[in-house]
Tab-separated table of C-alpha atoms in Angstrom:
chain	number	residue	atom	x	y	z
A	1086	UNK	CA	-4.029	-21.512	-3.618
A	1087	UNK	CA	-2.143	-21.490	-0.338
A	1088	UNK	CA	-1.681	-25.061	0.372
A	1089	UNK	CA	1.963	-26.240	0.789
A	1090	UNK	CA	3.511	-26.382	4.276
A	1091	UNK	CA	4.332	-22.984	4.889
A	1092	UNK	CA	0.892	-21.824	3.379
A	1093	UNK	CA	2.220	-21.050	-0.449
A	1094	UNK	CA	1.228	-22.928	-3.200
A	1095	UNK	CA	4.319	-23.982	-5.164
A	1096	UNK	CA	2.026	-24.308	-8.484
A	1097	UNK	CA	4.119	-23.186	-11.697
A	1098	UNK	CA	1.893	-23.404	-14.111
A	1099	UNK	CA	2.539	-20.896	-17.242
A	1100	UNK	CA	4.866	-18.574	-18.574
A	1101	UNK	CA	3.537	-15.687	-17.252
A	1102	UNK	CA	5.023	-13.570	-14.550
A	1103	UNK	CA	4.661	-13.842	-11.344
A	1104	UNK	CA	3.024	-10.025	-10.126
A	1105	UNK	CA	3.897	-8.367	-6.344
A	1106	UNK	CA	2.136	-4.882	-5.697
A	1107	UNK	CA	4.601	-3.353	-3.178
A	1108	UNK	CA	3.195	0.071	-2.137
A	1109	UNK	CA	3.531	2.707	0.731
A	1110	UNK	CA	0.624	1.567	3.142
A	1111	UNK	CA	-2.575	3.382	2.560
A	1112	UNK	CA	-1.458	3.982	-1.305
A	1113	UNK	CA	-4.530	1.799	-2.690
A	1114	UNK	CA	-3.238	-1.368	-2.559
A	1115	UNK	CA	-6.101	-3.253	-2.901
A	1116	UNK	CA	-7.389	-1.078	-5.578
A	1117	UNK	CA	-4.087	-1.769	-7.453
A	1118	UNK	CA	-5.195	-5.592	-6.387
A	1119	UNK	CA	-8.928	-5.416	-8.222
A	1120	UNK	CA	-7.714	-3.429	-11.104
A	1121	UNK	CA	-5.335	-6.896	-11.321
A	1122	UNK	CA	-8.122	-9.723	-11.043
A	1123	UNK	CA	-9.695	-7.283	-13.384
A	1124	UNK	CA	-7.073	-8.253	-15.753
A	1125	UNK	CA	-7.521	-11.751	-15.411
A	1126	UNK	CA	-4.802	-12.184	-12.916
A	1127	UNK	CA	-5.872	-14.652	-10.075
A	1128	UNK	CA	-5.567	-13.454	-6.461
A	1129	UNK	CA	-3.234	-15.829	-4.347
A	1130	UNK	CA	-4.970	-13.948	-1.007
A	1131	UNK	CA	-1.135	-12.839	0.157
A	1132	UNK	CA	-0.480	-9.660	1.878
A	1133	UNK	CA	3.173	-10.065	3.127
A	1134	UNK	CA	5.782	-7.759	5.280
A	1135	UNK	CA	8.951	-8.147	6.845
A	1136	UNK	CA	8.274	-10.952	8.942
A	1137	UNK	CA	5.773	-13.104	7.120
A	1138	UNK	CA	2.272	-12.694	5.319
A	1139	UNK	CA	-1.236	-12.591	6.142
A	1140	UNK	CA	-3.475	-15.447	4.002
A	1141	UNK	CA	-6.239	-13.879	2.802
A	1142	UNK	CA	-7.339	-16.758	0.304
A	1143	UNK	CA	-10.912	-17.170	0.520
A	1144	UNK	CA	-11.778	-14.461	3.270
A	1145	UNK	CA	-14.408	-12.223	3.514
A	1146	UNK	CA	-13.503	-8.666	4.272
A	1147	UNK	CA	-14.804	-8.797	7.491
A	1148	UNK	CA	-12.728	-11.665	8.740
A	1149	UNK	CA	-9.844	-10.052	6.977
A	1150	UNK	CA	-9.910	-7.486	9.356
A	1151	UNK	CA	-10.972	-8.872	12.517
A	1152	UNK	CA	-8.868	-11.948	12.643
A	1153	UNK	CA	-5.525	-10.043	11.491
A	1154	UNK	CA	-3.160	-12.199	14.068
A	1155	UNK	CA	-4.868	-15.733	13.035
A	1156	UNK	CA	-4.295	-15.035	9.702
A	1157	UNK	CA	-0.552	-14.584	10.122
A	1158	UNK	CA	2.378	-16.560	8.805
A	1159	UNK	CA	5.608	-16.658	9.494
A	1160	UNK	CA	8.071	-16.903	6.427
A	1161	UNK	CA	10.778	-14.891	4.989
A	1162	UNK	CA	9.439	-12.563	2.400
A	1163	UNK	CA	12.289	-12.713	-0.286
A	1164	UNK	CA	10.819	-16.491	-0.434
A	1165	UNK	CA	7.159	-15.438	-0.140
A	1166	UNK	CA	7.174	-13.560	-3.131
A	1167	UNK	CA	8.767	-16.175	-5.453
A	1168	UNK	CA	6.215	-18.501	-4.190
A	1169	UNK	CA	3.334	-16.588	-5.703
A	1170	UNK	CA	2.931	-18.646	-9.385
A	1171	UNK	CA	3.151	-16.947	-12.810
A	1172	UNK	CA	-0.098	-15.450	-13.433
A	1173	UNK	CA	-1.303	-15.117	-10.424
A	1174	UNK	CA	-0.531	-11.938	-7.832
A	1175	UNK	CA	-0.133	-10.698	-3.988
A	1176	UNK	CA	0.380	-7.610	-2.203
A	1177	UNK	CA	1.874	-6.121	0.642
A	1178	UNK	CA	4.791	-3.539	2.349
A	1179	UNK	CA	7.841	-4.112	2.700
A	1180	UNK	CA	11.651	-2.035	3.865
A	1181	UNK	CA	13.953	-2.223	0.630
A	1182	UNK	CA	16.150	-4.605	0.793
A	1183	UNK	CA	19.201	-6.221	-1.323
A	1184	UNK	CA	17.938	-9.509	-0.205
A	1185	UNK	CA	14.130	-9.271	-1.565
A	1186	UNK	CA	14.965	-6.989	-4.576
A	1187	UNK	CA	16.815	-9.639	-5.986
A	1188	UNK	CA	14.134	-11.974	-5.801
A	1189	UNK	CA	11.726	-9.137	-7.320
A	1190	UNK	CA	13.909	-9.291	-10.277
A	1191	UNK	CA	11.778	-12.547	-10.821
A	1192	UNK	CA	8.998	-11.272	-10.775
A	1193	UNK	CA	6.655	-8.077	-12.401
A	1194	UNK	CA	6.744	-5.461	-8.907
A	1195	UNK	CA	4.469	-2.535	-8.710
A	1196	UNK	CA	5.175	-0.350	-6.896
A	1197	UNK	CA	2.441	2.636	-5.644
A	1198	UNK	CA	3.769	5.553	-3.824
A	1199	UNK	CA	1.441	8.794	-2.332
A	1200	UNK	CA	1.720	11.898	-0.658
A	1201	UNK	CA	2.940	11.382	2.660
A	1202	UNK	CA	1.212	13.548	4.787
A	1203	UNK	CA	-2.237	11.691	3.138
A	1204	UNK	CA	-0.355	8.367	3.714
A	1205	UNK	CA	-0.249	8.931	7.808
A	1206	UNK	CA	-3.958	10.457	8.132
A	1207	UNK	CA	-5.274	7.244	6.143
A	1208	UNK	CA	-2.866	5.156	8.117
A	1209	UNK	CA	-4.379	6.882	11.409
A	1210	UNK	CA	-8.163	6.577	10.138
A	1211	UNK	CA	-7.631	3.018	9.616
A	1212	UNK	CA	-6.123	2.396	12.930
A	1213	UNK	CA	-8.218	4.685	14.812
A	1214	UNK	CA	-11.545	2.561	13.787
A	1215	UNK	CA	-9.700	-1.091	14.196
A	1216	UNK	CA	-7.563	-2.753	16.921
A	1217	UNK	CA	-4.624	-1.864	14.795
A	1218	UNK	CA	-1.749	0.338	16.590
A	1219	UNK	CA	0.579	0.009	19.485
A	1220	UNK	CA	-0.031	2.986	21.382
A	1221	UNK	CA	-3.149	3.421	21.550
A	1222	UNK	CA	-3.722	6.386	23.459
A	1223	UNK	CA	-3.877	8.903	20.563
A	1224	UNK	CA	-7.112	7.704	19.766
A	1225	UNK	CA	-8.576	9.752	23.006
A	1226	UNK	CA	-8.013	12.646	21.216
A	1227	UNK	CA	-11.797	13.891	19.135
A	1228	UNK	CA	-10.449	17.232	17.786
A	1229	UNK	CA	-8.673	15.594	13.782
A	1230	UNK	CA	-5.905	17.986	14.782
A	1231	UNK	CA	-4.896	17.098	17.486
A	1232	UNK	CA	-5.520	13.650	16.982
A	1233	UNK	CA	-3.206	13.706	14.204
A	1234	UNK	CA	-0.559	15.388	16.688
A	1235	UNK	CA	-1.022	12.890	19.174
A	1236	UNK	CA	-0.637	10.344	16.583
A	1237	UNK	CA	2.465	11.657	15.294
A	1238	UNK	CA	3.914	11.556	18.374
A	1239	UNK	CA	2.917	7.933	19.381
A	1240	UNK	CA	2.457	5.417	16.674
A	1241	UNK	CA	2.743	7.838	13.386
A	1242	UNK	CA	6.366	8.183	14.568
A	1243	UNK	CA	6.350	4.429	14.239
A	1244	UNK	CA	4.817	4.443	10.925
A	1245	UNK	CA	7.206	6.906	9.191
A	1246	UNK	CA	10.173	5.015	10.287
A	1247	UNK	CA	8.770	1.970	8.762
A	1248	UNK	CA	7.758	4.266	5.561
A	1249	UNK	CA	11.423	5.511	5.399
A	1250	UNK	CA	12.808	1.922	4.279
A	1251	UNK	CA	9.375	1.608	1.538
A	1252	UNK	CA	9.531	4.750	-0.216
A	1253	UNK	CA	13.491	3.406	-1.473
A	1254	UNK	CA	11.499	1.334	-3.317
A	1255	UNK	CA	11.060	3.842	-5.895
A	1256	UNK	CA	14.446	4.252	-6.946
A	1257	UNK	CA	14.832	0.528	-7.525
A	1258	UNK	CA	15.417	-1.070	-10.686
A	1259	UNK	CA	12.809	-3.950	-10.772
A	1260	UNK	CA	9.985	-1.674	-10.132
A	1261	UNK	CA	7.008	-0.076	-12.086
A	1262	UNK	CA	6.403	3.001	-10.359
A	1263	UNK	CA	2.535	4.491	-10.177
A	1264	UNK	CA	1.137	6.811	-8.224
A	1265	UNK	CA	-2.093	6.854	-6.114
A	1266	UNK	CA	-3.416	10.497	-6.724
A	1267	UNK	CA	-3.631	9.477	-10.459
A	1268	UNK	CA	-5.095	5.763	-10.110
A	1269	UNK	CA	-7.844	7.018	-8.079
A	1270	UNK	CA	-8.656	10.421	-10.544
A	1271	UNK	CA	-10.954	8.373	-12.298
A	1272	UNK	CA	-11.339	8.798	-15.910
A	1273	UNK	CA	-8.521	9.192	-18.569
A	1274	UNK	CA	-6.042	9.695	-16.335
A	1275	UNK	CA	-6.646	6.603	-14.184
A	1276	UNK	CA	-7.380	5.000	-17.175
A	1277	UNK	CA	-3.996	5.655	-18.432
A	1278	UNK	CA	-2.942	3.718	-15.767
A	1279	UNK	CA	-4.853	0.581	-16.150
A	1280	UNK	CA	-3.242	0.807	-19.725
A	1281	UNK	CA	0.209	1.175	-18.526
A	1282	UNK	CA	-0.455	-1.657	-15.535
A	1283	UNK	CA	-1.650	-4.276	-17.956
A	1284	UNK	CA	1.603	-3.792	-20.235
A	1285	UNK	CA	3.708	-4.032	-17.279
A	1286	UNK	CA	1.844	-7.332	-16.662
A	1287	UNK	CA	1.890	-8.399	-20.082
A	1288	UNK	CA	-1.601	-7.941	-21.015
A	1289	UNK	CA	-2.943	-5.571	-23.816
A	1290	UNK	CA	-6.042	-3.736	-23.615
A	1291	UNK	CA	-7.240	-0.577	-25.219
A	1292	UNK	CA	-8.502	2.758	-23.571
A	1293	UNK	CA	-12.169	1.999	-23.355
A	1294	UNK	CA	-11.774	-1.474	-21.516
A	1295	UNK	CA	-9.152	0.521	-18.971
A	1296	UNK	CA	-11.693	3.009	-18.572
A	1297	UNK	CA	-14.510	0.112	-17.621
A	1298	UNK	CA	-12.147	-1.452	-15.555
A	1299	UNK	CA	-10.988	1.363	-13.366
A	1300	UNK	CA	-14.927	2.353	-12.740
A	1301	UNK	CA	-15.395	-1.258	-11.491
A	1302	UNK	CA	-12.145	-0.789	-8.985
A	1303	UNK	CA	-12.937	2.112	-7.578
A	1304	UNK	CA	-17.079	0.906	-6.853
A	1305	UNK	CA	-15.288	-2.300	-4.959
A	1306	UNK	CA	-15.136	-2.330	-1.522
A	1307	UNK	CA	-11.713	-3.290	-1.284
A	1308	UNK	CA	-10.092	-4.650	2.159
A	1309	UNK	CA	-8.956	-1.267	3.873
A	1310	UNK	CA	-11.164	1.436	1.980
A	1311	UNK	CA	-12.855	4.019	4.109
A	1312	UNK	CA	-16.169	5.841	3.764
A	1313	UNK	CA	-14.495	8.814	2.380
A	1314	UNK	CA	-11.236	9.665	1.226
A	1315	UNK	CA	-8.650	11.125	3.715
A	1316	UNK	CA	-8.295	15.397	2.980
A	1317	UNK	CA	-5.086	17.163	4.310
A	1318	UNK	CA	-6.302	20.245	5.001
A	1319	UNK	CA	-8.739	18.255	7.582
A	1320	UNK	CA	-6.289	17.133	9.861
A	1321	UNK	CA	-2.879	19.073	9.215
A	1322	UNK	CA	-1.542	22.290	11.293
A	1323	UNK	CA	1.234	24.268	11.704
A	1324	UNK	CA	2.495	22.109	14.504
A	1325	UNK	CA	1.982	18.827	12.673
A	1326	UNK	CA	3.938	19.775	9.921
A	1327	UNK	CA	6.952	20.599	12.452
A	1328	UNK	CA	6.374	16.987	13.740
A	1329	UNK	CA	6.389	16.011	10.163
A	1330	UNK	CA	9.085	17.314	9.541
A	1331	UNK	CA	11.294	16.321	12.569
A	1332	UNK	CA	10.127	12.584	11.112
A	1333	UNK	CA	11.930	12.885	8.145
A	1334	UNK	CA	8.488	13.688	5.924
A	1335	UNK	CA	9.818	16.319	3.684
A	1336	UNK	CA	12.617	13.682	2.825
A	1337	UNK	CA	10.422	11.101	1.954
A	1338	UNK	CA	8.358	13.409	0.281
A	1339	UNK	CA	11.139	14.899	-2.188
A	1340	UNK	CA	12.744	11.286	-2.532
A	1341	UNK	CA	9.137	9.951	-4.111
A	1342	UNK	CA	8.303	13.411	-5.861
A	1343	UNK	CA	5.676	15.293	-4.033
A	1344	UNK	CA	6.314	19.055	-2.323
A	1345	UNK	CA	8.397	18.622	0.833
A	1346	UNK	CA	6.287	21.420	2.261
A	1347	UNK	CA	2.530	21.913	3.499
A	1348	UNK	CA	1.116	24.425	1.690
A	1349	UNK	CA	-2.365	24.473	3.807
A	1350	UNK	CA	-4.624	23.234	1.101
C-alpha cells in the first residue's frame, strides 16, 4: 500500500472515506485499529505525528517495535492523512492544528481520549520496557511510585506537554469522539461502540456482530498492548498528583471529561 515516493500510496479507488484514528497515546489505538480491519477496512500500516509517519505495512509486531527509527518517514502530516485512500485507514497522534484539521474535514477522524493519569503510567510502562524515552534515568527507579515521580519529572513532563496540544482534539468539529474506558469494558457497552464506530465509517452492523467483533479486538495482540492493563491506584501518590497537577493534568482532564482530581482509587 505504501508505494509512491514519499511512501503513500496515492490509490483512489472508491467512494468511501478515507478513516484517521487520532487518539491520546496509550488510548487503544491499535485496538480502535483491529476493531477497523474488523470492519472490512484495509490497514494502510501508517502511524503518523508531527513530523512524519512510521510504515508499518507488512510488519510483524516485533519489528514494529524494535526498528522504530528505520521505519520513519519524513512528510508533513496534513498531507499524510489525505494520502491514506477511501476505504482504507491509519493511525497516529498528533497537536491540533488549523492546518491538519482542515484536511481531516476530508476524511472520517476518530478520535479516542482516556483518563490522563492512566494515559502517563501506560505511556511510562511502555517506555520503561523499550528503548523509547529521552531521559532515561527514571527507569532506575523499582519502587511504581516513585518511578512514576521520577518519570513525571523527566520525560512524563515531556509527554503531557505533547498531550496538551492532542486532547484539543476533542473539541474539534471533524471528530468522532470515543472513549477508551468504554471500548475496552467489553460487552454491551463496548459493543455499543463498535456500533457507533461502524456508522461513523459508513458501515452497518447489528449488536451481535459488534459484540463478536469487539471479543476478537480485545484477544489481538495489538502493536503496544501490555501484559496487563495499567491500574492508578498502583502507581499514583499524593506527591504525583501535585506533579500532575503542576503539568497541567487536571486541565486536560476537565477539558476531555474525566475528574480533575485523584481520588485514590
Amino acid at each position: 500500500m505504501l508505494s509512491s515516493r514519499d511512501g503513500l500510496s496515492c490509490e483512489q479507488a472508491t467512494a468511501e472515506p478515507s478513516v484517521v484514528v487520532l487518539s491520546m497515546p496509550k488510548a487503544g489505538t491499535y485496538l480502535m485499529g483491529q476493531v477497523l480491519a474488523l470492519l472490512g477496512l484495509p490497514d494502510t500500516g501508517i502511524h503518523f505525528d508531527e513530523v512524519g509517519f512510521q510504515d508499518n505495512s507488512g510488519k510483524s509486531r516485533e519489528v514494529i517495535l524494535a526498528d522504530y527509527g528505520s521505519l520513519r518517514r519524513a512528510a508533513e502530516v496534513s498531507k499524510v492523512v489525505l494520502r491514506i485512500p477511501p476505504g482504507h485507514y491509519g493511525v497516529g497522534h498528533a497537536r491540533h492544528s488549523d492546518e491538519l484539521e482542515r484536511s481531516l474535514s476530508r476524511c472520517r477522524t476518530l478520535f479516542l481520549r482516556r483518563e490522563v493519569r492512566a494515559c502517563v503510567i501506560s505511556m511510562m510502562r511502555f517506555c520503561d520496557r523499550s528503548d523509547w524515552g529521552g531521559d532515561s534515568s527514571w527507569k532506575a527507579e523499582r519502587e511504581p511510585r516513585r518511578k512514576v515521580i521520577a518519570y513525571l519529572n523527566s520525560d512524563g513532563a515531556h509527554f503531557l506537554e505533547w498531550l496538551s496540544g492532542i486532547v484539543i482534539w476533542d473539541r474539534s468539529p471533524v471528530a468522532t469522539r470515543f472513549r477508551f474506558e468504554d471500548l475496552v469494558a467489553g460487552g454491551d457497552r463496548a459493543a455499543t461502540v463498535v456500533v457507533e464506530v461502524a456508522s461513523a465509517v459508513g458501515r452497518r452492523i447489528d449488536v451481535s456482530s459488534a459484540r463478536k467483533i469487539i471479543a476478537v479486538a480485545l484477544q489481538s495482540a495489538t502493536v503496544t498492548r501490555s501484559s496487563r492493563p495499567s491500574i492508578v491506584s498502583e502507581y499514583w501518590s499524593d506527591e504525583a498528583e501535585s506533579a500532575f497537577a503542576r503539568l497541567g493534568g487536571h486541565q486536560m482532564n476537565e477539558q476531555i471529561g474525566y475528574p480533575q482530581t485523584w481520588t485514590g482509587k
